Coordinates of N, CA and C in Angstrom, one line a residue:
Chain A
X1 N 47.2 -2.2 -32.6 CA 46.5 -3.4 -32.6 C 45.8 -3.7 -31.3
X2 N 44.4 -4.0 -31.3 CA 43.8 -4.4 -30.0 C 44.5 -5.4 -29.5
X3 N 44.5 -5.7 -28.1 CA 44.9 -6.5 -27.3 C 44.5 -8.0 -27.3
X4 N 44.6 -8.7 -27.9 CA 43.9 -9.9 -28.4 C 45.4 -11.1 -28.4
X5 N 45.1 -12.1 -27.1 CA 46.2 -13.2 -27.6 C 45.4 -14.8 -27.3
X6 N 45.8 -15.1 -28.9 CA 45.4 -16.5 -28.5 C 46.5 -17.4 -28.4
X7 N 46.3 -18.6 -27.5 CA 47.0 -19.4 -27.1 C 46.5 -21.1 -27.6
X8 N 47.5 -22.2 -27.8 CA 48.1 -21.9 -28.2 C 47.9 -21.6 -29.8
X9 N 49.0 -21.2 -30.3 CA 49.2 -20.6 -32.0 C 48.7 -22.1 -32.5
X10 N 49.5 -23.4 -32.6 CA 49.5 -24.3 -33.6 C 48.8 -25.6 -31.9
X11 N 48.1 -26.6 -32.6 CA 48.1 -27.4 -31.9 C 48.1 -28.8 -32.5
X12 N 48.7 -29.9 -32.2 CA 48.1 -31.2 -32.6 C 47.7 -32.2 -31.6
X13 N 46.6 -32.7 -32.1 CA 46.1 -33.5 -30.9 C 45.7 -34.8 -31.5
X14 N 45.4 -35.8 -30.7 CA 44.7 -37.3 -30.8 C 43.0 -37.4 -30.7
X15 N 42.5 -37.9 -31.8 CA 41.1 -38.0 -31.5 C 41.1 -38.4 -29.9
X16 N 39.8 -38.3 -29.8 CA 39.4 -38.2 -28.0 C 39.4 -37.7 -27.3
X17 N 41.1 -36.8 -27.4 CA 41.1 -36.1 -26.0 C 40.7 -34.8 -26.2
X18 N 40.9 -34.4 -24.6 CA 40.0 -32.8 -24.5 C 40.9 -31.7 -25.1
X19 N 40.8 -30.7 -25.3 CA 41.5 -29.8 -25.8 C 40.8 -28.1 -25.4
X20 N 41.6 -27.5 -25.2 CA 41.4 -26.3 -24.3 C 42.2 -25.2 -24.8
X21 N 41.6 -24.3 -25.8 CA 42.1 -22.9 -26.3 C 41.7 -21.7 -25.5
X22 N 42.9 -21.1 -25.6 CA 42.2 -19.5 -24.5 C 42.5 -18.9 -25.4
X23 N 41.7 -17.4 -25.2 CA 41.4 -16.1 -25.6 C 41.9 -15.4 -24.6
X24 N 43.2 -14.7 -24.1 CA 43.0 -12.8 -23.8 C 43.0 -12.1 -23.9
X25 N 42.1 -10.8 -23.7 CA 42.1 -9.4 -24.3 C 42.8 -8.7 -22.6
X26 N 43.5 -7.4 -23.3 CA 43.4 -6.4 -22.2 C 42.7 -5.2 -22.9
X27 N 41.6 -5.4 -23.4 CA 41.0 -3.9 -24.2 C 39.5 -4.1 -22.6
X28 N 39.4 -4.9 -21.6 CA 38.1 -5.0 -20.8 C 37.2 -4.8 -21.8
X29 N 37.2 -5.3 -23.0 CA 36.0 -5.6 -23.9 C 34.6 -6.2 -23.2
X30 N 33.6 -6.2 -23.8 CA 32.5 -7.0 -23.0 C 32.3 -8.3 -23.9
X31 N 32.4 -8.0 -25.2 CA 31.8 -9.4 -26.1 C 33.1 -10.0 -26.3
X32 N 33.3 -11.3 -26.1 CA 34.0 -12.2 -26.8 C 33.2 -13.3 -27.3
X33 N 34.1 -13.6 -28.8 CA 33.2 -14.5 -29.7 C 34.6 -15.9 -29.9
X34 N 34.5 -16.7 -30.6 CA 35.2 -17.7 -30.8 C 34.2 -19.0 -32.0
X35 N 35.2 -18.6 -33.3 CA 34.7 -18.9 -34.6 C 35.7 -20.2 -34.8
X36 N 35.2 -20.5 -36.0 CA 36.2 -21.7 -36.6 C 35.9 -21.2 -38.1
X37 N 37.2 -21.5 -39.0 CA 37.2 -21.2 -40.5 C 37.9 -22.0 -41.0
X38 N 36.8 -22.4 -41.9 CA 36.9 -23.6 -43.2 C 36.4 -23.4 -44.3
X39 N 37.3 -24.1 -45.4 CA 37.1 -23.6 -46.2 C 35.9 -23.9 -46.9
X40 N 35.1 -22.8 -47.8 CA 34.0 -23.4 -48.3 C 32.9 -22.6 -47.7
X41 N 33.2 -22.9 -45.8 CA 31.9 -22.0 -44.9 C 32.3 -20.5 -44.7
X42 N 33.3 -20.2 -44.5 CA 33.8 -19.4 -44.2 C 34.4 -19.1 -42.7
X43 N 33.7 -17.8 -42.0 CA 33.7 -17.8 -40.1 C 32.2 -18.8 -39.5
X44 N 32.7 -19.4 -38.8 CA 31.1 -19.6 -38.5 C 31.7 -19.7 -37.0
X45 N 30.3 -19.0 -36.2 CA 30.4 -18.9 -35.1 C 29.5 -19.9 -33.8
X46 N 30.7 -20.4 -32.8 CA 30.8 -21.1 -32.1 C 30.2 -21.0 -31.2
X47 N 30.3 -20.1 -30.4 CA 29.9 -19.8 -29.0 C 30.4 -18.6 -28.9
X48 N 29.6 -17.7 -28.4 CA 30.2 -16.2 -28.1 C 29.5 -15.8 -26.3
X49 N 30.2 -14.8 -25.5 CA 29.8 -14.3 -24.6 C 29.5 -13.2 -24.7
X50 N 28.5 -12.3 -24.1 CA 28.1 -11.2 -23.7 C 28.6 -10.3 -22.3
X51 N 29.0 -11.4 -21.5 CA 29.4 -10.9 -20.0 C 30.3 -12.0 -19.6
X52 N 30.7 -11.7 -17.9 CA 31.5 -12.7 -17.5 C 29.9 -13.7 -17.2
X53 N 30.4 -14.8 -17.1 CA 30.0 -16.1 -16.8 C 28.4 -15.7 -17.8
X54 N 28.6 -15.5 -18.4 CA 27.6 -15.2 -19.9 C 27.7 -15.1 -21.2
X55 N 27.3 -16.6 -21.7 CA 28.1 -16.6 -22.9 C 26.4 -17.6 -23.8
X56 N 26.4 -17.5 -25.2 CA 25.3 -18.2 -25.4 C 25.9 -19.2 -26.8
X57 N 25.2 -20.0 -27.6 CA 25.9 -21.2 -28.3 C 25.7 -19.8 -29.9
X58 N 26.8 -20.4 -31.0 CA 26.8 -20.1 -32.1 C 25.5 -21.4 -33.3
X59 N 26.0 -21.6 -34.6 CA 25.6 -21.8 -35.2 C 26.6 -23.3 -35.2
X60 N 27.7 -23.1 -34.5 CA 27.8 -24.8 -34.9 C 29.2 -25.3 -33.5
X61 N 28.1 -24.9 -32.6 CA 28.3 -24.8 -30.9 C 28.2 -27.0 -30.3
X62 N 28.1 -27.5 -31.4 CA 28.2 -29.0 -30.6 C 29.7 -29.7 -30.5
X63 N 29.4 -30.3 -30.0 CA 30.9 -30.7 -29.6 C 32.1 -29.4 -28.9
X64 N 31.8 -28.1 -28.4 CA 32.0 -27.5 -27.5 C 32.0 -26.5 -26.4
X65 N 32.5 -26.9 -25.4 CA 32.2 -26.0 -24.4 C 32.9 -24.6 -24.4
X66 N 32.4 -23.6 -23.5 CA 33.0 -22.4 -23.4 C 33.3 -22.0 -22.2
X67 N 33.7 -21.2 -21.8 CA 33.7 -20.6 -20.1 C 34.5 -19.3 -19.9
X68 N 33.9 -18.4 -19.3 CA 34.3 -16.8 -19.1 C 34.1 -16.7 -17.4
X69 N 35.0 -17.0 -16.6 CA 35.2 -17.1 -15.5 C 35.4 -15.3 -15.1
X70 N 36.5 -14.9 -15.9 CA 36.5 -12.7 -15.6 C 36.5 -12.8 -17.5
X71 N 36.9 -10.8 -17.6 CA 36.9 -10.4 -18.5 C 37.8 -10.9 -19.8
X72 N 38.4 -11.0 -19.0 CA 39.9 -11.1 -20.2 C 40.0 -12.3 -20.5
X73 N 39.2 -13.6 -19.8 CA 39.8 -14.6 -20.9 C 38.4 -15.2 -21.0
X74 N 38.5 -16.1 -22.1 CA 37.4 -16.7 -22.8 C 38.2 -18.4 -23.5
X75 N 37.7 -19.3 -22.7 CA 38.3 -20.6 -23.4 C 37.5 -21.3 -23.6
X76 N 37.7 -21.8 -24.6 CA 36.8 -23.1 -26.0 C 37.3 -24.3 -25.8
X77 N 36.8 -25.3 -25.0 CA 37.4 -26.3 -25.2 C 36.2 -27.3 -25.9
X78 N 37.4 -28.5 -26.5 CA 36.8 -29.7 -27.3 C 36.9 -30.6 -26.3
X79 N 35.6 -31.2 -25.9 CA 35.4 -32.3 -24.6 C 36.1 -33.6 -25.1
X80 N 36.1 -33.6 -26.4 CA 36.3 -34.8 -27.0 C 36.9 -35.0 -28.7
X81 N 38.1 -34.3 -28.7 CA 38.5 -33.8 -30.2 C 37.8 -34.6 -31.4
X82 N 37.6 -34.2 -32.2 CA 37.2 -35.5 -33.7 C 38.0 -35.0 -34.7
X83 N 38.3 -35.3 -35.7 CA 38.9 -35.2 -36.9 C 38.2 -33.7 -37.7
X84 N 37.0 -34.1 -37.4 CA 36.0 -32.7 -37.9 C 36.0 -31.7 -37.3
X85 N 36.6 -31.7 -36.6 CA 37.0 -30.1 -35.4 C 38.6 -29.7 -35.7
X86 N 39.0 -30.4 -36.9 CA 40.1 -29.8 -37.4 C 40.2 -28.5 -38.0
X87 N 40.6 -27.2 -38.0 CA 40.1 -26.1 -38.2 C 41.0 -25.0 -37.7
X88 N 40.5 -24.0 -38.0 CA 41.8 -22.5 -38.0 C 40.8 -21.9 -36.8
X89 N 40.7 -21.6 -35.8 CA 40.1 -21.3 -34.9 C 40.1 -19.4 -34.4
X90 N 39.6 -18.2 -34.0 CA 39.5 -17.2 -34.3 C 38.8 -16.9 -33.1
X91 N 39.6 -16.3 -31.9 CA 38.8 -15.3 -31.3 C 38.7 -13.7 -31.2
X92 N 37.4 -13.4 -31.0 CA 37.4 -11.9 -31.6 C 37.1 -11.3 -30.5
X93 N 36.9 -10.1 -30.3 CA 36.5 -8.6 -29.2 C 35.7 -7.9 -29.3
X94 N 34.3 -7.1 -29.0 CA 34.2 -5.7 -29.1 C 33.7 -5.1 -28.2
X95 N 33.4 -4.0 -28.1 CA 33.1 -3.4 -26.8 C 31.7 -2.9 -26.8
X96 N 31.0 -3.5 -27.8 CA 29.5 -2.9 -27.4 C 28.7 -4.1 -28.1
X97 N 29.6 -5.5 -29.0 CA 28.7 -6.1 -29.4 C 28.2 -5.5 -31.0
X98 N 28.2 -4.7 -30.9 CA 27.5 -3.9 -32.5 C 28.3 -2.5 -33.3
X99 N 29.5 -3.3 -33.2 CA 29.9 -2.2 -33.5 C 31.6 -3.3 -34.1
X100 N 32.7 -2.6 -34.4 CA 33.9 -3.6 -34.8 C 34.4 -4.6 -33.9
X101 N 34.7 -5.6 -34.2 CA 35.4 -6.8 -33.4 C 36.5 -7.1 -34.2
X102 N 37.4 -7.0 -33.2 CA 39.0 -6.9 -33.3 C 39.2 -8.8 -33.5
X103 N 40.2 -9.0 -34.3 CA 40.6 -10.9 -34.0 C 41.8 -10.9 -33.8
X104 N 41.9 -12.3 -33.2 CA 43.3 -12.5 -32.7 C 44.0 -13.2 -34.1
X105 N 45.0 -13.6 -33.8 CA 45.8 -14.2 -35.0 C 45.2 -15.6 -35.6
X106 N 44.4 -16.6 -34.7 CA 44.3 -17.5 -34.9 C 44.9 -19.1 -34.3
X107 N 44.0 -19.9 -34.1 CA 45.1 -21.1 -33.5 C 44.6 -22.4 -34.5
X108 N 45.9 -22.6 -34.9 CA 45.8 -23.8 -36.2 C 45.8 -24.9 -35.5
X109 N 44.2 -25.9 -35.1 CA 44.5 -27.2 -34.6 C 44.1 -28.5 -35.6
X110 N 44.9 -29.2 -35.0 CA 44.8 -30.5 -36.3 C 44.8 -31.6 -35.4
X111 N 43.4 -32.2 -35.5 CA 42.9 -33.5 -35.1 C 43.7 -34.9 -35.7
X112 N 44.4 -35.6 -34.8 CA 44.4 -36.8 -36.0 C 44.2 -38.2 -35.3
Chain B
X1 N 22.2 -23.7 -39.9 CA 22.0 -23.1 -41.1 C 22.3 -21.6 -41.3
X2 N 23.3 -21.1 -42.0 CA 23.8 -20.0 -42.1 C 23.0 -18.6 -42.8
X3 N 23.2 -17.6 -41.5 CA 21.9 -16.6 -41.8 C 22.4 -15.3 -42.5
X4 N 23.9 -15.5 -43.1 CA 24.9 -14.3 -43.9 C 24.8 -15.1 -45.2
X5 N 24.9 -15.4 -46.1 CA 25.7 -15.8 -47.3 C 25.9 -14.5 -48.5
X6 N 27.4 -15.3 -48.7 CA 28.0 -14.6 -50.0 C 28.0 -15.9 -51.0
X7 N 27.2 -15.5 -52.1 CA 27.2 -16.7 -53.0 C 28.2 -16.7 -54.2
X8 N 29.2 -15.7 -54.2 CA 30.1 -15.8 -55.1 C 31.2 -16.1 -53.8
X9 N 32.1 -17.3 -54.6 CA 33.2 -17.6 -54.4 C 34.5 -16.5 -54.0
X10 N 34.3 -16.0 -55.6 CA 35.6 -15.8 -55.9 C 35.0 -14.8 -56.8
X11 N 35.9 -13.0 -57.3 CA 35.5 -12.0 -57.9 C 36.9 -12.0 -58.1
X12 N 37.1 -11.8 -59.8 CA 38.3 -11.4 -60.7 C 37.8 -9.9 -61.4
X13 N 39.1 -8.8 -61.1 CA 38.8 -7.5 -61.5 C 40.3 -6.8 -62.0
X14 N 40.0 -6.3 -62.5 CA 41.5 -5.4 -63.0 C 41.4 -4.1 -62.2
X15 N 42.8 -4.2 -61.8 CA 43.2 -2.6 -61.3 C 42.8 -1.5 -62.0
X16 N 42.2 -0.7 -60.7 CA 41.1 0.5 -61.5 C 40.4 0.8 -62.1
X17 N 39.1 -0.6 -61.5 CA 38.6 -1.2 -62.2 C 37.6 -0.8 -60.8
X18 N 35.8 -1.2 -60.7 CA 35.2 -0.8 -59.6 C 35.1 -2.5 -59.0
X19 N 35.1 -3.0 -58.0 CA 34.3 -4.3 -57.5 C 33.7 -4.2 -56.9
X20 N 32.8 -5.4 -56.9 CA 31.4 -5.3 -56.4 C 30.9 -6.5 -55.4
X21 N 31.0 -6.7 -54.1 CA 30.8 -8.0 -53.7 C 29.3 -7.8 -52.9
X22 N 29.0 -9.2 -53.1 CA 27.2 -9.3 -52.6 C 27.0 -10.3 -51.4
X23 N 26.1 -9.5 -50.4 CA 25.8 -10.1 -49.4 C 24.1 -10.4 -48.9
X24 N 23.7 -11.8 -48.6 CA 22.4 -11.4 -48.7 C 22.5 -12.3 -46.8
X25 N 21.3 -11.9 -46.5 CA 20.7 -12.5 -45.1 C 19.5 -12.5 -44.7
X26 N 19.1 -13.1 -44.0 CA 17.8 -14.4 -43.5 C 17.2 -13.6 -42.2
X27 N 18.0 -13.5 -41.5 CA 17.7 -13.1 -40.3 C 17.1 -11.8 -39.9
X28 N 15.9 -11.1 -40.2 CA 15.4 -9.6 -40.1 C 15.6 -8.8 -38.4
X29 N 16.4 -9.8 -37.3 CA 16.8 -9.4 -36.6 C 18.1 -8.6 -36.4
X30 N 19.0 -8.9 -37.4 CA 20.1 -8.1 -37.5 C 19.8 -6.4 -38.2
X31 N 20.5 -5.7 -37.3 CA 20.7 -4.3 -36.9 C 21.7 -3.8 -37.9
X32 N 22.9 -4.3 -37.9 CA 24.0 -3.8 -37.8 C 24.9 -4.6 -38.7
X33 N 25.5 -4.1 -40.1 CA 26.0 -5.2 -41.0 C 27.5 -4.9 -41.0
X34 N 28.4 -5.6 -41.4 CA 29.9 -5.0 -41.5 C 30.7 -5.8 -43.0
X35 N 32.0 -5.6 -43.0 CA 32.6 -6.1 -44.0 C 33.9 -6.2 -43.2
X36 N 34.6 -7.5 -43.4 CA 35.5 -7.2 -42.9 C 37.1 -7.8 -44.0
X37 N 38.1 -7.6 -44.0 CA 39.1 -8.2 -44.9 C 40.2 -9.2 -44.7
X38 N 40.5 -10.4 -45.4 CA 41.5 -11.0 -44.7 C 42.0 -11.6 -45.3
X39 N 43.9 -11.5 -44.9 CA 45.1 -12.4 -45.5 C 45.2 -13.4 -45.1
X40 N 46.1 -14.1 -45.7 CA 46.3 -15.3 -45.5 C 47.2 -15.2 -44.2
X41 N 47.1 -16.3 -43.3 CA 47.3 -16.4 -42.1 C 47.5 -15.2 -40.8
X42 N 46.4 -14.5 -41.3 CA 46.2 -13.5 -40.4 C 44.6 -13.3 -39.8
X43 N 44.1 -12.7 -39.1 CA 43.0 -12.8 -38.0 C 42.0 -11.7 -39.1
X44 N 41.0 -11.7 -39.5 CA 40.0 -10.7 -40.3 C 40.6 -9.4 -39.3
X45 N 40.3 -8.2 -40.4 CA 40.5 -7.1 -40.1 C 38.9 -6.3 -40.5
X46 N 38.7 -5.5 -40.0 CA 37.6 -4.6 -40.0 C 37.7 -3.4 -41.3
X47 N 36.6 -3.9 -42.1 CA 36.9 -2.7 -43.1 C 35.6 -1.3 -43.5
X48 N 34.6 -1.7 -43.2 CA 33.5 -0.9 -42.8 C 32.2 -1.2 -42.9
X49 N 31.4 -0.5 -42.2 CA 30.2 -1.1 -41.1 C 28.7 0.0 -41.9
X50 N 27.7 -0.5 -41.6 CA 26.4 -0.4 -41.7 C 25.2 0.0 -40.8
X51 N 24.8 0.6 -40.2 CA 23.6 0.6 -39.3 C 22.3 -0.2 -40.5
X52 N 20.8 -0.2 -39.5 CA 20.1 -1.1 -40.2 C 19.5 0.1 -40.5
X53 N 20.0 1.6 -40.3 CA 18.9 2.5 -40.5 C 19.4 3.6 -41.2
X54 N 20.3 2.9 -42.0 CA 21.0 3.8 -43.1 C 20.7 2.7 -44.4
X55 N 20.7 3.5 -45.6 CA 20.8 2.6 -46.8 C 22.2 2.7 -48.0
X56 N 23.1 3.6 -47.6 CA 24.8 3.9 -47.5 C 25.1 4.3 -46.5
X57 N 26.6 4.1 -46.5 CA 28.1 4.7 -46.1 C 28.9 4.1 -47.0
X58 N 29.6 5.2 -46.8 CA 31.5 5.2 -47.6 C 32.6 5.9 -46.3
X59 N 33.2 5.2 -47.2 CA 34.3 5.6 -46.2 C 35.9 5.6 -47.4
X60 N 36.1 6.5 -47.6 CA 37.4 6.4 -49.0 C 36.9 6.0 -50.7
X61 N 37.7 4.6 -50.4 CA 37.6 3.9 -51.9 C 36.1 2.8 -51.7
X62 N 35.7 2.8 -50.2 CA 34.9 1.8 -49.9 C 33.6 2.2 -49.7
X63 N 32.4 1.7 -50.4 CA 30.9 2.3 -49.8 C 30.2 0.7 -49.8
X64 N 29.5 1.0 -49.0 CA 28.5 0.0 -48.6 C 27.1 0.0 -48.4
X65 N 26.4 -0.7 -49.4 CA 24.8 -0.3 -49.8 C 24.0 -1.2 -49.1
X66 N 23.1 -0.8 -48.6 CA 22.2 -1.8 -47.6 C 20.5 -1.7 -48.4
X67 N 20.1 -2.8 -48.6 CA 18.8 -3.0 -49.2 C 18.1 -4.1 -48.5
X68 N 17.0 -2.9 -46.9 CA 16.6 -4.0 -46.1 C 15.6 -4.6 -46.5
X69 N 14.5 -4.4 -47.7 CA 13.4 -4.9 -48.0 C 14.5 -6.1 -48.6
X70 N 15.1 -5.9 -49.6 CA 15.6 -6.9 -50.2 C 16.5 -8.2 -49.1
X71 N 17.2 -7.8 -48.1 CA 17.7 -8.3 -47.0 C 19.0 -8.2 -48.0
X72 N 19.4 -7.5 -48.5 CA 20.7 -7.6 -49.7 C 21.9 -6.5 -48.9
X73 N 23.0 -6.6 -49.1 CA 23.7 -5.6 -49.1 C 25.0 -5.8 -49.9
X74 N 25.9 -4.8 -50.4 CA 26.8 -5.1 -51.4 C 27.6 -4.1 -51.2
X75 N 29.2 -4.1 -51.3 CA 30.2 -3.6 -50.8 C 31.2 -3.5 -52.4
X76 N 31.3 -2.1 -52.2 CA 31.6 -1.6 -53.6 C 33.3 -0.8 -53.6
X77 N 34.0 -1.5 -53.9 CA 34.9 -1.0 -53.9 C 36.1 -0.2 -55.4
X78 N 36.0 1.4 -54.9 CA 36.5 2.2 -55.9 C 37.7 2.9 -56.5
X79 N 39.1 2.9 -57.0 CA 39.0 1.9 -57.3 C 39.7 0.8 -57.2
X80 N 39.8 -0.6 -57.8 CA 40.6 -1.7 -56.8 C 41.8 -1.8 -57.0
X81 N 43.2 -1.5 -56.3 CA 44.3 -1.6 -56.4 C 45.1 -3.6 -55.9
X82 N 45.5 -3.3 -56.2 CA 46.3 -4.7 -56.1 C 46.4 -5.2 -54.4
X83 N 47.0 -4.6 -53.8 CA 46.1 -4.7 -52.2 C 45.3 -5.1 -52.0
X84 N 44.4 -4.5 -52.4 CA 43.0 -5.1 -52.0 C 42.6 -6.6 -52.3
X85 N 43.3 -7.0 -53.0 CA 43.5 -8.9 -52.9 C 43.6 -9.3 -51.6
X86 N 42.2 -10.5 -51.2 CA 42.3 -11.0 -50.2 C 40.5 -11.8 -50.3
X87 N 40.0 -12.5 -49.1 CA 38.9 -12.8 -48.9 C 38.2 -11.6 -48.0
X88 N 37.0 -11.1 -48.6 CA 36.0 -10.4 -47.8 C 35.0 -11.1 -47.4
X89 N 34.7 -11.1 -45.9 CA 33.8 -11.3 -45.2 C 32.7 -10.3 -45.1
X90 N 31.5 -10.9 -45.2 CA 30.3 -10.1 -44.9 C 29.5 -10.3 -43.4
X91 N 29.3 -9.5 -42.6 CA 29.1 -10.1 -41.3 C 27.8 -9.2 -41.0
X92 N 26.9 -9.8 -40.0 CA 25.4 -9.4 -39.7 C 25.9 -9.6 -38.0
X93 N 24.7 -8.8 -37.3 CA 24.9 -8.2 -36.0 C 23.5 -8.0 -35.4
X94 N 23.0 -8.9 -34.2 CA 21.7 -8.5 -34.0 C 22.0 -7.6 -32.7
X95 N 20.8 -7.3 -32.0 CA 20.8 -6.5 -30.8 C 21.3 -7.2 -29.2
X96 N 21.4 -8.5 -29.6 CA 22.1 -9.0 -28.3 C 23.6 -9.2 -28.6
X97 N 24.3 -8.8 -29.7 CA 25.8 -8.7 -29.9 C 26.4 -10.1 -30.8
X98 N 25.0 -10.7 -31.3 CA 25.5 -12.0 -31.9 C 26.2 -11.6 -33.1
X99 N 27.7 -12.0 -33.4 CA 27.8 -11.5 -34.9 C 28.3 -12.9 -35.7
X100 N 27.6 -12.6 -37.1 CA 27.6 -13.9 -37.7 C 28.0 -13.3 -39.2
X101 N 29.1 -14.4 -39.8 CA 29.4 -14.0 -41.0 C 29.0 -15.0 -42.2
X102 N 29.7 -14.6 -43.3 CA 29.2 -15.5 -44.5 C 30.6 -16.1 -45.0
X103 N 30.2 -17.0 -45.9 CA 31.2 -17.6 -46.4 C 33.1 -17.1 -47.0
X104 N 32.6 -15.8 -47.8 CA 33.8 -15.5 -47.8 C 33.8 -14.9 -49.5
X105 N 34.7 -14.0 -49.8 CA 34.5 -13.6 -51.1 C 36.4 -13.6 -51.7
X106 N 36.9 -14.2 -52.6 CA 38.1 -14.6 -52.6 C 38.3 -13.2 -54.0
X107 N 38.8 -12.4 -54.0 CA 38.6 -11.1 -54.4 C 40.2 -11.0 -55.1
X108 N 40.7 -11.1 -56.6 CA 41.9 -11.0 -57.3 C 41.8 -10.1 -58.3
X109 N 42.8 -8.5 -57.5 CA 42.5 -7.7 -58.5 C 44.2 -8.3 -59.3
X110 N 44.2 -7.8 -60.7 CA 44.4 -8.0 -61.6 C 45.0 -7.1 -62.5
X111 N 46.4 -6.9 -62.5 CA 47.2 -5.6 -63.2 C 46.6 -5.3 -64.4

């Protein structure tokens, strides 16, 4: 299995506050991505990086921030949780971008 | 606005039986298409991939047909054993490493 850990596994949080998921790989991958899956849309992608401190928005990239400080980690945070950011959350890997991306297990967070 | 869609929900097939799931996309920038498979409470897994300059691959029981005039592609699985129950993802890939997937195909093979 690729090297992929997300943190944490389950979360529950209070509308408002901030909230801060990490990604780390030890594969020195170059792409990390970070999706949210619901049902109905399927993956849809959030914000993904290409490099360190290079990362560009997904398809439903509002309400969060990203940041790739080195290789191995990649964190999604919610500035401001909402109930609608409740979701099964999914970071992935790959090493050229066009080619397979590895996912981590998942972090189940619930807004309430 | 979502540039992958799979417009079938859900595909009911009997074991040893062929399935057929369909992917279409928007985006004539994507290169590179994939499929990927997944359990329930587990992370998608990778099940096989596409260039934009092929019009098949197989790989086993699995081939994958790409029709770029049509922007179509469809993942044909031969034939379907009870395993293979799960949701399949259809996912698109452009040249700067964006990968984007579709809704999801809820896939029940059937003794």
């Amino acid at each position: 299995d690729a090297g992929i850990t997300q943190s944490p596994r389950h979360k529950v949080t209070e509308t408002g506050t901030p909230v801060t998921l990490r990604c780390h790989q030890t594969e020195n991958h170059r792409y990390m991505y970070w999706y949210r899956q619901d049902p109905g849309h399927g993956l849809r992608l959030i914000h993904y990086s290409y490099g360190v401190k290079d990362t560009d928005k997904g398809e439903v990239s509002d309400g969060y921030s990203v940041s790739r400080s080195k290789t191995e980690d990649f964190l999604l945070t919610l500035e401001s949780a909402t109930s609608s950011q409740t979701s099964v959350y999914f970071c992935a890997i790959s090493d050229r971008g066009r080619v397979e991306a590895f996912f981590g297990q998942g972090t189940r967070l619930t807004v309430v | 606005d979502q540039q992958v869609k799979q417009n079938s929900p859900s595909l009911s097939v009997q074991e040893g039986r062929i399935s057929i799931l369909n992917c279409d996309y928007t985006n004539s920038m994507f290169d590179y298409f994939l499929w990927y498979k997944k359990y329930p409470a587990e992370g998608p897994t990778f099940l096989i991939s596409i260039s934009s300059i092929k019009d098949k691959n197989e790989d086993g029981r699995f081939t994958v047909f790409l029709n770029k005039s049509a922007k179509h592609l469809s993942l044909h699985i031969v034939p379907s054993q009870p395993g293979d129950s799960a949701v399949y993802f259809c996912a698109a890939c452009d040249s700067w490493g964006k990968l984007q997937f579709g809704a999801g195909t809820q896939v029940v093979v059937t003794p």
